[in-house]
mmCIF file of N, CA, C and O in Angstrom:
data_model
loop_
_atom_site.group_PDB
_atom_site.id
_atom_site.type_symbol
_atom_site.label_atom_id
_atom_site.label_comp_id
_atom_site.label_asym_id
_atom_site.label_seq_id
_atom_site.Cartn_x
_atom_site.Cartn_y
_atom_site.Cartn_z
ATOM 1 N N UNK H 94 -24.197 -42.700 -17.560
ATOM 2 C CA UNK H 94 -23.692 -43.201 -16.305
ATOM 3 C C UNK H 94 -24.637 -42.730 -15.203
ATOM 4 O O UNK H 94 -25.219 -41.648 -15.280
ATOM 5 N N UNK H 95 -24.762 -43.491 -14.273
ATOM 6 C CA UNK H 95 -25.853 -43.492 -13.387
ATOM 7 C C UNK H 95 -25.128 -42.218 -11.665
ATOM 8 O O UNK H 95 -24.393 -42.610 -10.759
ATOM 9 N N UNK H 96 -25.377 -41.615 -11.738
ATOM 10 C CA UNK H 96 -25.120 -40.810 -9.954
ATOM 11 C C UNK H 96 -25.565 -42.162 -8.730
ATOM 12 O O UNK H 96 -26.113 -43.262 -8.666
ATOM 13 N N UNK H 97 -24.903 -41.175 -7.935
ATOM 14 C CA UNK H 97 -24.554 -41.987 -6.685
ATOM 15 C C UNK H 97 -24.523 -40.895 -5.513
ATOM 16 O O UNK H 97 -23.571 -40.137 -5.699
ATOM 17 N N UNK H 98 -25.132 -40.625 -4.561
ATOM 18 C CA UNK H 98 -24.667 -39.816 -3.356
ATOM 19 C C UNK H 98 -24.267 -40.758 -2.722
ATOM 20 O O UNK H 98 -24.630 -41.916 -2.516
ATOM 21 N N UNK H 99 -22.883 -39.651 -2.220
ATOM 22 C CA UNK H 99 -22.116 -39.900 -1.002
ATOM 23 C C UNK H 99 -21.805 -38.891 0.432
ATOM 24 O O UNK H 99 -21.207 -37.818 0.359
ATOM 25 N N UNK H 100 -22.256 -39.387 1.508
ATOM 26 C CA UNK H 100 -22.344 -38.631 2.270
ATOM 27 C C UNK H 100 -20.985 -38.129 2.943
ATOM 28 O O UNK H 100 -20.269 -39.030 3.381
ATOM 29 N N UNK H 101 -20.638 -37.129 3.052
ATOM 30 C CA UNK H 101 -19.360 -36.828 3.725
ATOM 31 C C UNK H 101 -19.460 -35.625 4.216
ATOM 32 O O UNK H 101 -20.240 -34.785 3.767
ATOM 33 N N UNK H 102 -18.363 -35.362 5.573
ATOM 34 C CA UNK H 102 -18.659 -34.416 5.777
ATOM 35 C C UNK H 102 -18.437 -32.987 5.103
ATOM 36 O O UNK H 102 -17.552 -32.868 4.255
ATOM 37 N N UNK H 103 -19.099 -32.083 5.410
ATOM 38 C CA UNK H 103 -19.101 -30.747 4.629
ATOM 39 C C UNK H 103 -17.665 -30.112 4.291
ATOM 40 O O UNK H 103 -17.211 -29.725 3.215
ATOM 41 N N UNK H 104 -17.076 -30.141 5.648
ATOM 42 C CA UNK H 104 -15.374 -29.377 5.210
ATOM 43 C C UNK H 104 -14.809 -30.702 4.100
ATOM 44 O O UNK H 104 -14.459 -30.374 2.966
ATOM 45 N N UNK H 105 -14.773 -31.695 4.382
ATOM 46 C CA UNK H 105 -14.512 -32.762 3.520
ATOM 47 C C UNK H 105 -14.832 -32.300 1.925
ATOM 48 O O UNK H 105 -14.110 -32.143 0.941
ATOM 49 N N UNK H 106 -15.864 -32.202 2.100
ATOM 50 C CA UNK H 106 -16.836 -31.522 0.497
ATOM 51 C C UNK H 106 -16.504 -30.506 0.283
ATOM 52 O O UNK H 106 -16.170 -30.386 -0.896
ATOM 53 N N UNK H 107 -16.386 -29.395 1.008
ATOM 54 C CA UNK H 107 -15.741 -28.172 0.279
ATOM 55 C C UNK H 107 -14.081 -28.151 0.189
ATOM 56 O O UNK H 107 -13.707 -27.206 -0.506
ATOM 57 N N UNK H 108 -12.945 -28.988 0.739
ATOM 58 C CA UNK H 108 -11.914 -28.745 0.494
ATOM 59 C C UNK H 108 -11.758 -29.747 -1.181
ATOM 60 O O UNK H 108 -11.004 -29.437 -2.103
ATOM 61 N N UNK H 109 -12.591 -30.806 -1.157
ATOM 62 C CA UNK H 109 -12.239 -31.474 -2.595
ATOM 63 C C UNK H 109 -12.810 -30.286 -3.709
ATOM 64 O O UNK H 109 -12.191 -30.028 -4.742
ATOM 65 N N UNK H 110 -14.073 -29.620 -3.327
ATOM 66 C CA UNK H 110 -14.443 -28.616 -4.496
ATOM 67 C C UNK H 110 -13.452 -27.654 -4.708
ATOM 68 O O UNK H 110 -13.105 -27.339 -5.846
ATOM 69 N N UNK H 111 -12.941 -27.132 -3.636
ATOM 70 C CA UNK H 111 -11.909 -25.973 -3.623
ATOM 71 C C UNK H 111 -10.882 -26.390 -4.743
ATOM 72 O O UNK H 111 -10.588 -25.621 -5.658
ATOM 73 N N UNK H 112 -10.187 -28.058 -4.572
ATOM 74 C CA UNK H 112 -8.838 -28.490 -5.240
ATOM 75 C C UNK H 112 -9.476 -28.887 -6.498
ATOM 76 O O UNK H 112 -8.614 -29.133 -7.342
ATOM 77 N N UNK H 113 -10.886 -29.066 -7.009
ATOM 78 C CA UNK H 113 -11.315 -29.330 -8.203
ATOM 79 C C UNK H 113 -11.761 -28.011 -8.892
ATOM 80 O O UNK H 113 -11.961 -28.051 -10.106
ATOM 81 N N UNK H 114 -11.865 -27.309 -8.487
ATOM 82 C CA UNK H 114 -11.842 -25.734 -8.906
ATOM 83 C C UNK H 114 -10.898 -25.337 -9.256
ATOM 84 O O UNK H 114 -10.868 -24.799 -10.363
ATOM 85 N N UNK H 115 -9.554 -25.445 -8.350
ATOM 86 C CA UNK H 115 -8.161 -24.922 -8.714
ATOM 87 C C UNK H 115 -7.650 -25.798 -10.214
ATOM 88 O O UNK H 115 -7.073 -25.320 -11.190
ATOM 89 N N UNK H 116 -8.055 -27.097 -10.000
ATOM 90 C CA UNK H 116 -7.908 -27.607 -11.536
ATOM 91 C C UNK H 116 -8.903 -26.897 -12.886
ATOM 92 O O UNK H 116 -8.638 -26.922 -14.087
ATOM 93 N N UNK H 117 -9.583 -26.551 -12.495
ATOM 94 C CA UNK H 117 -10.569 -25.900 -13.531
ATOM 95 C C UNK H 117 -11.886 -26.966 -13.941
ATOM 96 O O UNK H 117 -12.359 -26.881 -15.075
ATOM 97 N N UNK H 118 -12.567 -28.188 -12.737
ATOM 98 C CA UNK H 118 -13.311 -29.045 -12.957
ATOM 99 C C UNK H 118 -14.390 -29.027 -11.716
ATOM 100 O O UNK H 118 -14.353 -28.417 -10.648
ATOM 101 N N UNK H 119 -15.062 -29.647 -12.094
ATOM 102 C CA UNK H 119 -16.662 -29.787 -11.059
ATOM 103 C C UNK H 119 -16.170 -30.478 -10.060
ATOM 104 O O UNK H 119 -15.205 -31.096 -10.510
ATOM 105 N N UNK H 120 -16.299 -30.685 -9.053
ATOM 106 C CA UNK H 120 -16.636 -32.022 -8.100
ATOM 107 C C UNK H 120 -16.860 -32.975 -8.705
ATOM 108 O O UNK H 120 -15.982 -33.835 -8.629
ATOM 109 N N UNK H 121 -17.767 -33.217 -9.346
ATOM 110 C CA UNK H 121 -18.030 -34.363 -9.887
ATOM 111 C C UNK H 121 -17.078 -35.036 -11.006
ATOM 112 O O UNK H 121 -16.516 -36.128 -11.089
ATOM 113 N N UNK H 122 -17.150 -33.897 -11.822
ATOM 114 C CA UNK H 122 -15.514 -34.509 -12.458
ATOM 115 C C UNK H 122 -14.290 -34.967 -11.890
ATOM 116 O O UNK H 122 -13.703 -35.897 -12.443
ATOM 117 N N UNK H 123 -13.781 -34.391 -10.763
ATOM 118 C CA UNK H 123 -13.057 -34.251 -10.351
ATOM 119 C C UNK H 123 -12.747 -35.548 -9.417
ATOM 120 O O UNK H 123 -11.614 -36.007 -9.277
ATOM 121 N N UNK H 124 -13.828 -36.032 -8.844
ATOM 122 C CA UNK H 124 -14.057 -36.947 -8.219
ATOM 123 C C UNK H 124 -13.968 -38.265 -9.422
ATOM 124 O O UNK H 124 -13.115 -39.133 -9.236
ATOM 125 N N UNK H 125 -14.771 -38.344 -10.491
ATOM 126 C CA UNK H 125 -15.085 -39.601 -11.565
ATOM 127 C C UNK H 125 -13.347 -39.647 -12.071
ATOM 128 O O UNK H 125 -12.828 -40.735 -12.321
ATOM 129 N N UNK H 126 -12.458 -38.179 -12.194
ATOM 130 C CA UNK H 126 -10.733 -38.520 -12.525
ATOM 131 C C UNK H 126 -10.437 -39.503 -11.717
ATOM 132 O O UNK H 126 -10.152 -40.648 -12.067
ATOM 133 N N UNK H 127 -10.502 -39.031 -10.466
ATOM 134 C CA UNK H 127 -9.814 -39.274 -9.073
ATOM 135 C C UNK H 127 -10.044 -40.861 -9.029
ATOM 136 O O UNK H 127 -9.073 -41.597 -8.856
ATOM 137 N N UNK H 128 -11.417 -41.416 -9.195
ATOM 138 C CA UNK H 128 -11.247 -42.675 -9.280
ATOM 139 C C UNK H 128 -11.323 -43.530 -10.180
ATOM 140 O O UNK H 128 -11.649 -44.698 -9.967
ATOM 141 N N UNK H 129 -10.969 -42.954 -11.548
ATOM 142 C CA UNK H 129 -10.188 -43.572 -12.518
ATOM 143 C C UNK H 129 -8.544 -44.010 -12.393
ATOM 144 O O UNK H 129 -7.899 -44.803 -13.079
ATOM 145 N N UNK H 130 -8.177 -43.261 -11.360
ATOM 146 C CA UNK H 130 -6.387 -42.715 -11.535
ATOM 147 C C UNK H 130 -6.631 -44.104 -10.072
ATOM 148 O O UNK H 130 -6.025 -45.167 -10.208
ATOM 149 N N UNK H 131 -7.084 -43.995 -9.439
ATOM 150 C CA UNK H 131 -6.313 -44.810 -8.237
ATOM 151 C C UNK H 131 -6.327 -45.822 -8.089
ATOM 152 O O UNK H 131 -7.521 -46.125 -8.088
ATOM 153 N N UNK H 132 -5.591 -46.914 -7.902
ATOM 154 C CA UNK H 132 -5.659 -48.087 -8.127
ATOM 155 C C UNK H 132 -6.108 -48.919 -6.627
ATOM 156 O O UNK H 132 -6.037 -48.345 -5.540
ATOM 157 N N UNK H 133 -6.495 -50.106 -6.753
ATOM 158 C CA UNK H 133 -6.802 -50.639 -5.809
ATOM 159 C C UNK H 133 -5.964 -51.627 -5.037
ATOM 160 O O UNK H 133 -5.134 -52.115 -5.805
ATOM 161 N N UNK H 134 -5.843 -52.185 -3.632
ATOM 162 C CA UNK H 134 -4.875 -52.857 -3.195
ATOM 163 C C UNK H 134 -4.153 -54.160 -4.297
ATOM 164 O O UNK H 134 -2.989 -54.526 -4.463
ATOM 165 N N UNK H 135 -5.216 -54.520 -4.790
ATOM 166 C CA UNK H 135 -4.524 -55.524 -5.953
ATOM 167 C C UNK H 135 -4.146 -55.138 -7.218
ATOM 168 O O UNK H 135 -3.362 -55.739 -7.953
ATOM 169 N N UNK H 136 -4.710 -54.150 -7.438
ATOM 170 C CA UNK H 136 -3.954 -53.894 -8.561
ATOM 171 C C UNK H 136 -2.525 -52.985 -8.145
ATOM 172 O O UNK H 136 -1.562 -52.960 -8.911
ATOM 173 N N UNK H 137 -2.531 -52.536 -7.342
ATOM 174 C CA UNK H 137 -1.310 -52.213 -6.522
ATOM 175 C C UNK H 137 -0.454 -53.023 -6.609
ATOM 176 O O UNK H 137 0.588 -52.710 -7.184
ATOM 177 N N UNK H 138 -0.611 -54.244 -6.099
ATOM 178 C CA UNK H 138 0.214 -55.495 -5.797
ATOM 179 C C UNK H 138 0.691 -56.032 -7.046
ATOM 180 O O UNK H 138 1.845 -56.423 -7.219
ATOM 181 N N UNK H 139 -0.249 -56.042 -7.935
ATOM 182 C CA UNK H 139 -0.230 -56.612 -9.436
ATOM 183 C C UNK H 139 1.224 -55.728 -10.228
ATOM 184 O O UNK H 139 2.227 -56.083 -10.847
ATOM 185 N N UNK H 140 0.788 -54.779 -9.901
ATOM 186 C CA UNK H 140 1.699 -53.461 -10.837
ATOM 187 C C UNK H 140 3.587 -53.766 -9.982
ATOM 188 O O UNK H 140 4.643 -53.825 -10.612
ATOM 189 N N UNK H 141 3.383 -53.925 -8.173
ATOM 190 C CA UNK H 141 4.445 -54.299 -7.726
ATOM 191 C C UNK H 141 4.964 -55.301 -8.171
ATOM 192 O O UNK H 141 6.170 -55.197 -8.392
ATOM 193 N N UNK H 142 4.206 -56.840 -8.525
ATOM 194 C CA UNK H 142 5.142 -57.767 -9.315
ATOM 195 C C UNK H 142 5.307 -57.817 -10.558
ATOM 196 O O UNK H 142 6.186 -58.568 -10.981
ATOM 197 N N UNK H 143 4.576 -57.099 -11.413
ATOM 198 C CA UNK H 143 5.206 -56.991 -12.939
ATOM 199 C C UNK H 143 6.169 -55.949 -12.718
ATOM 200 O O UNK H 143 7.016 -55.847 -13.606
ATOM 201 N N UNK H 144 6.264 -55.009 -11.581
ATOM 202 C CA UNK H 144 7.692 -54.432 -11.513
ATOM 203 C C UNK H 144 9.048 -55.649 -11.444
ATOM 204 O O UNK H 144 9.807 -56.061 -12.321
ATOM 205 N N UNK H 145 8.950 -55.891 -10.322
ATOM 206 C CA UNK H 145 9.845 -57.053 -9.789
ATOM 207 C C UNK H 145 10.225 -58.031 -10.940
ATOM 208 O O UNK H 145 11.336 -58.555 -11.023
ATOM 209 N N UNK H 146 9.107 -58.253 -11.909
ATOM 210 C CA UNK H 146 9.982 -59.026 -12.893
ATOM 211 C C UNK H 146 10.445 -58.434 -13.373
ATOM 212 O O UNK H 146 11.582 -58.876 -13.543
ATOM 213 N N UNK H 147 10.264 -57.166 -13.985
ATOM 214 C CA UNK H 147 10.780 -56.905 -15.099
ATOM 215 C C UNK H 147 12.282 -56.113 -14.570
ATOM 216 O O UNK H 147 13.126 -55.722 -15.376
ATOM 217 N N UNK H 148 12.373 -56.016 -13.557
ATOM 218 C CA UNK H 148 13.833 -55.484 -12.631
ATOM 219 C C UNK H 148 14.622 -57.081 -12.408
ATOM 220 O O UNK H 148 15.805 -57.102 -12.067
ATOM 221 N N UNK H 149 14.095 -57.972 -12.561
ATOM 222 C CA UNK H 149 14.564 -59.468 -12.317
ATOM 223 C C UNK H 149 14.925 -59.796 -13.683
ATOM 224 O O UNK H 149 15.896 -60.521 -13.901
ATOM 225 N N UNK H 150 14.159 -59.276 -14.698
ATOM 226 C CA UNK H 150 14.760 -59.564 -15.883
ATOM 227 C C UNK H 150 16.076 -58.679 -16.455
ATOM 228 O O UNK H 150 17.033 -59.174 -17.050
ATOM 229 N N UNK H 151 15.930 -57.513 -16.194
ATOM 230 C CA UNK H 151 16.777 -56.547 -16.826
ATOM 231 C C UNK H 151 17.915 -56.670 -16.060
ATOM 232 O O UNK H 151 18.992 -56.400 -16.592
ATOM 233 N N UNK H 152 17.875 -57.065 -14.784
ATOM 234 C CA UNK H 152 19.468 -56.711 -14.690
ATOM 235 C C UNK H 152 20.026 -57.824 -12.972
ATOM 236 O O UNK H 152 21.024 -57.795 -12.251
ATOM 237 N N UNK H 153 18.618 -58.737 -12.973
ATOM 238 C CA UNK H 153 18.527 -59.875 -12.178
ATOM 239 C C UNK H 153 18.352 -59.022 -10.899
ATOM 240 O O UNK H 153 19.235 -59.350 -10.106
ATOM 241 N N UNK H 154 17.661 -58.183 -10.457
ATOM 242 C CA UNK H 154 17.238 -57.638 -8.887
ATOM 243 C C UNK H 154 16.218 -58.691 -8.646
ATOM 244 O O UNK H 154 15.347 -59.227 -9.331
ATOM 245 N N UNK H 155 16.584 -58.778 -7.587
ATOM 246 C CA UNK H 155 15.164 -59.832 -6.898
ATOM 247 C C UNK H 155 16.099 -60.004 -5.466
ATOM 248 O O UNK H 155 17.207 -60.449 -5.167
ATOM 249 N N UNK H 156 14.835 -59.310 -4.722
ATOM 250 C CA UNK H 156 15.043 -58.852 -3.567
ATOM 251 C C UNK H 156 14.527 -59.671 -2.598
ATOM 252 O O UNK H 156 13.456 -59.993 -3.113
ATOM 253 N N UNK H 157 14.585 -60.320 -1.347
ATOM 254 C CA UNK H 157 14.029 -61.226 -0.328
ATOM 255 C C UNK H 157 13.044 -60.338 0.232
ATOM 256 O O UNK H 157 13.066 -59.114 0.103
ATOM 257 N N UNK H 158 12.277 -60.926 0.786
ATOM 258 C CA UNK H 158 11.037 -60.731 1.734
ATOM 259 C C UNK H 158 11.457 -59.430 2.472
ATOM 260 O O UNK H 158 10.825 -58.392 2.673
ATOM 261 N N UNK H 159 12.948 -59.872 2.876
ATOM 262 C CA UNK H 159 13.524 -59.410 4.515
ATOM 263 C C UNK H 159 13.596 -57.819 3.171
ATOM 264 O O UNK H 159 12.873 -56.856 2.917
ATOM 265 N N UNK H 160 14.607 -58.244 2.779
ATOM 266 C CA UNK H 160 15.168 -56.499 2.037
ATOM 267 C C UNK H 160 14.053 -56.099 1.662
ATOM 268 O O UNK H 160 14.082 -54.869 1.614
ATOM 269 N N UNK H 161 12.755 -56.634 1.271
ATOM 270 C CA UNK H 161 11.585 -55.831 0.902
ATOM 271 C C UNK H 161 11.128 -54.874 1.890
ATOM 272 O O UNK H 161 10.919 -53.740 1.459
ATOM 273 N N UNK H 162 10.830 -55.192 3.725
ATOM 274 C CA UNK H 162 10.922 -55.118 4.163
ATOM 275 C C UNK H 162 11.507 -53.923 5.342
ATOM 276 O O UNK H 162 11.153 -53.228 6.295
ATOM 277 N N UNK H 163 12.447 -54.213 4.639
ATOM 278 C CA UNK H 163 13.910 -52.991 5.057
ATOM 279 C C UNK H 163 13.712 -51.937 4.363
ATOM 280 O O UNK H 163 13.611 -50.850 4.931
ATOM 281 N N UNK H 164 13.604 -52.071 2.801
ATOM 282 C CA UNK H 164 13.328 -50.846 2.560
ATOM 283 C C UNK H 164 12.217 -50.238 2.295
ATOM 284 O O UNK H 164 12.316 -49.143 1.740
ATOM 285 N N UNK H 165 10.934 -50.737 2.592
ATOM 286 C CA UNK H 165 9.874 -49.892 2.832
ATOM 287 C C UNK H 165 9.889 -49.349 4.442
ATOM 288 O O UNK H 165 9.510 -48.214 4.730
ATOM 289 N N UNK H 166 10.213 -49.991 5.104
ATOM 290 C CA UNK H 166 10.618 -49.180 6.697
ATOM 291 C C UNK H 166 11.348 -47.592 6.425
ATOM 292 O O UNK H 166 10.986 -46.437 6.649
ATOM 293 N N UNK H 167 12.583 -48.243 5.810
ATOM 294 C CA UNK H 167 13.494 -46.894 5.430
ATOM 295 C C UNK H 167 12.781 -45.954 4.518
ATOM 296 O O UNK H 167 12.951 -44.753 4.725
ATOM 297 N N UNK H 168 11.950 -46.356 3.465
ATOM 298 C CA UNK H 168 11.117 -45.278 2.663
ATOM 299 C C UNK H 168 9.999 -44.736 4.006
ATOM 300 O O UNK H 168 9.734 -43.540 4.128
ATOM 301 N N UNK H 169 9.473 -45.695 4.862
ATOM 302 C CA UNK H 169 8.248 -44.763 5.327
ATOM 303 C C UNK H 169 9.707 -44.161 6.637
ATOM 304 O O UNK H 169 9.217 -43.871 7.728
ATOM 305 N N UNK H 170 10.320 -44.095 6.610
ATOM 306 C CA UNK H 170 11.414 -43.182 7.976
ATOM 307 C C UNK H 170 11.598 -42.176 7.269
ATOM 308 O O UNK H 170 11.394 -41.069 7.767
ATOM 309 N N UNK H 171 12.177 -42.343 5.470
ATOM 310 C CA UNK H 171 12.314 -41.360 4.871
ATOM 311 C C UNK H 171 11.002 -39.976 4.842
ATOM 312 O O UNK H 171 11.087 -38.749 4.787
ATOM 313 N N UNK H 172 10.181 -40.666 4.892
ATOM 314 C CA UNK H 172 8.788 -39.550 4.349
ATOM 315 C C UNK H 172 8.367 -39.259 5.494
ATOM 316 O O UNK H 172 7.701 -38.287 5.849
ATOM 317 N N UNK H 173 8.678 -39.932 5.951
ATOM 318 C CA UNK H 173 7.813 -39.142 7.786
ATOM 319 C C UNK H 173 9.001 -38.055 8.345
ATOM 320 O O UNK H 173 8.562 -37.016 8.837
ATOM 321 N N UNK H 174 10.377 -38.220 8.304
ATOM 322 C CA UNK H 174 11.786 -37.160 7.842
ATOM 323 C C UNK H 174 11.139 -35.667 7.493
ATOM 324 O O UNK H 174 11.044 -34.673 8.212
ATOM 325 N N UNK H 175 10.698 -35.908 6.003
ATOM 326 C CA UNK H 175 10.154 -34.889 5.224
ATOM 327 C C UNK H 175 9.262 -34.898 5.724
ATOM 328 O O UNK H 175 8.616 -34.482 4.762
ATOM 329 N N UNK H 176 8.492 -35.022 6.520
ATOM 330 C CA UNK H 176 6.958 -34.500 6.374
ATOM 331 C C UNK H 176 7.136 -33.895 7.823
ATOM 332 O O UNK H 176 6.091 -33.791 8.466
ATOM 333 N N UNK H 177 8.163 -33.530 8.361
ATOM 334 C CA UNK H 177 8.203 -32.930 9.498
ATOM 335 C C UNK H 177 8.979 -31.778 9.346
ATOM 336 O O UNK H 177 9.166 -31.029 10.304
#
């Protein structure tokens, strides 16, 4: 596999080494996990509607636009709650 620099800033660079250390891995490892694990806006989206069916299949949830809506408002009221 081929390297790549990326420029960032330094505290940036030493707080990811710090949390890839505490795992027991390089930066570089740590970083090649990191963007194995995260998904991208579409596959985001992708993973949200094979949810939705399969909650539409099991027990017929299927939620409108509006209630979609509603309750991601109420989840981000919830976490901003906690995060204070």
């Amino acid at each position: 596999m081929a390297d790549a620099n990326i420029r960032i800033p330094a505290d940036a660079r030493d707080r990811l080494a710090e949390v890839a250390a505490a795992e027991g891995l390089s930066l570089r490892s740590y970083l090649a996990r990191l963007a194995d694990e995260l998904l991208t806006p579409a596959e985001r989206a992708e993973r949200a509607e094979q949810t939705r069916n399969l909650l539409h299949e099991w027990n017929g949830y299927d939620p409108s636009e509006d209630d979609v809506a509603r309750l991601d408002a109420d989840l981000d009221r919830r976490l901003a709650e906690a995060m204070r």
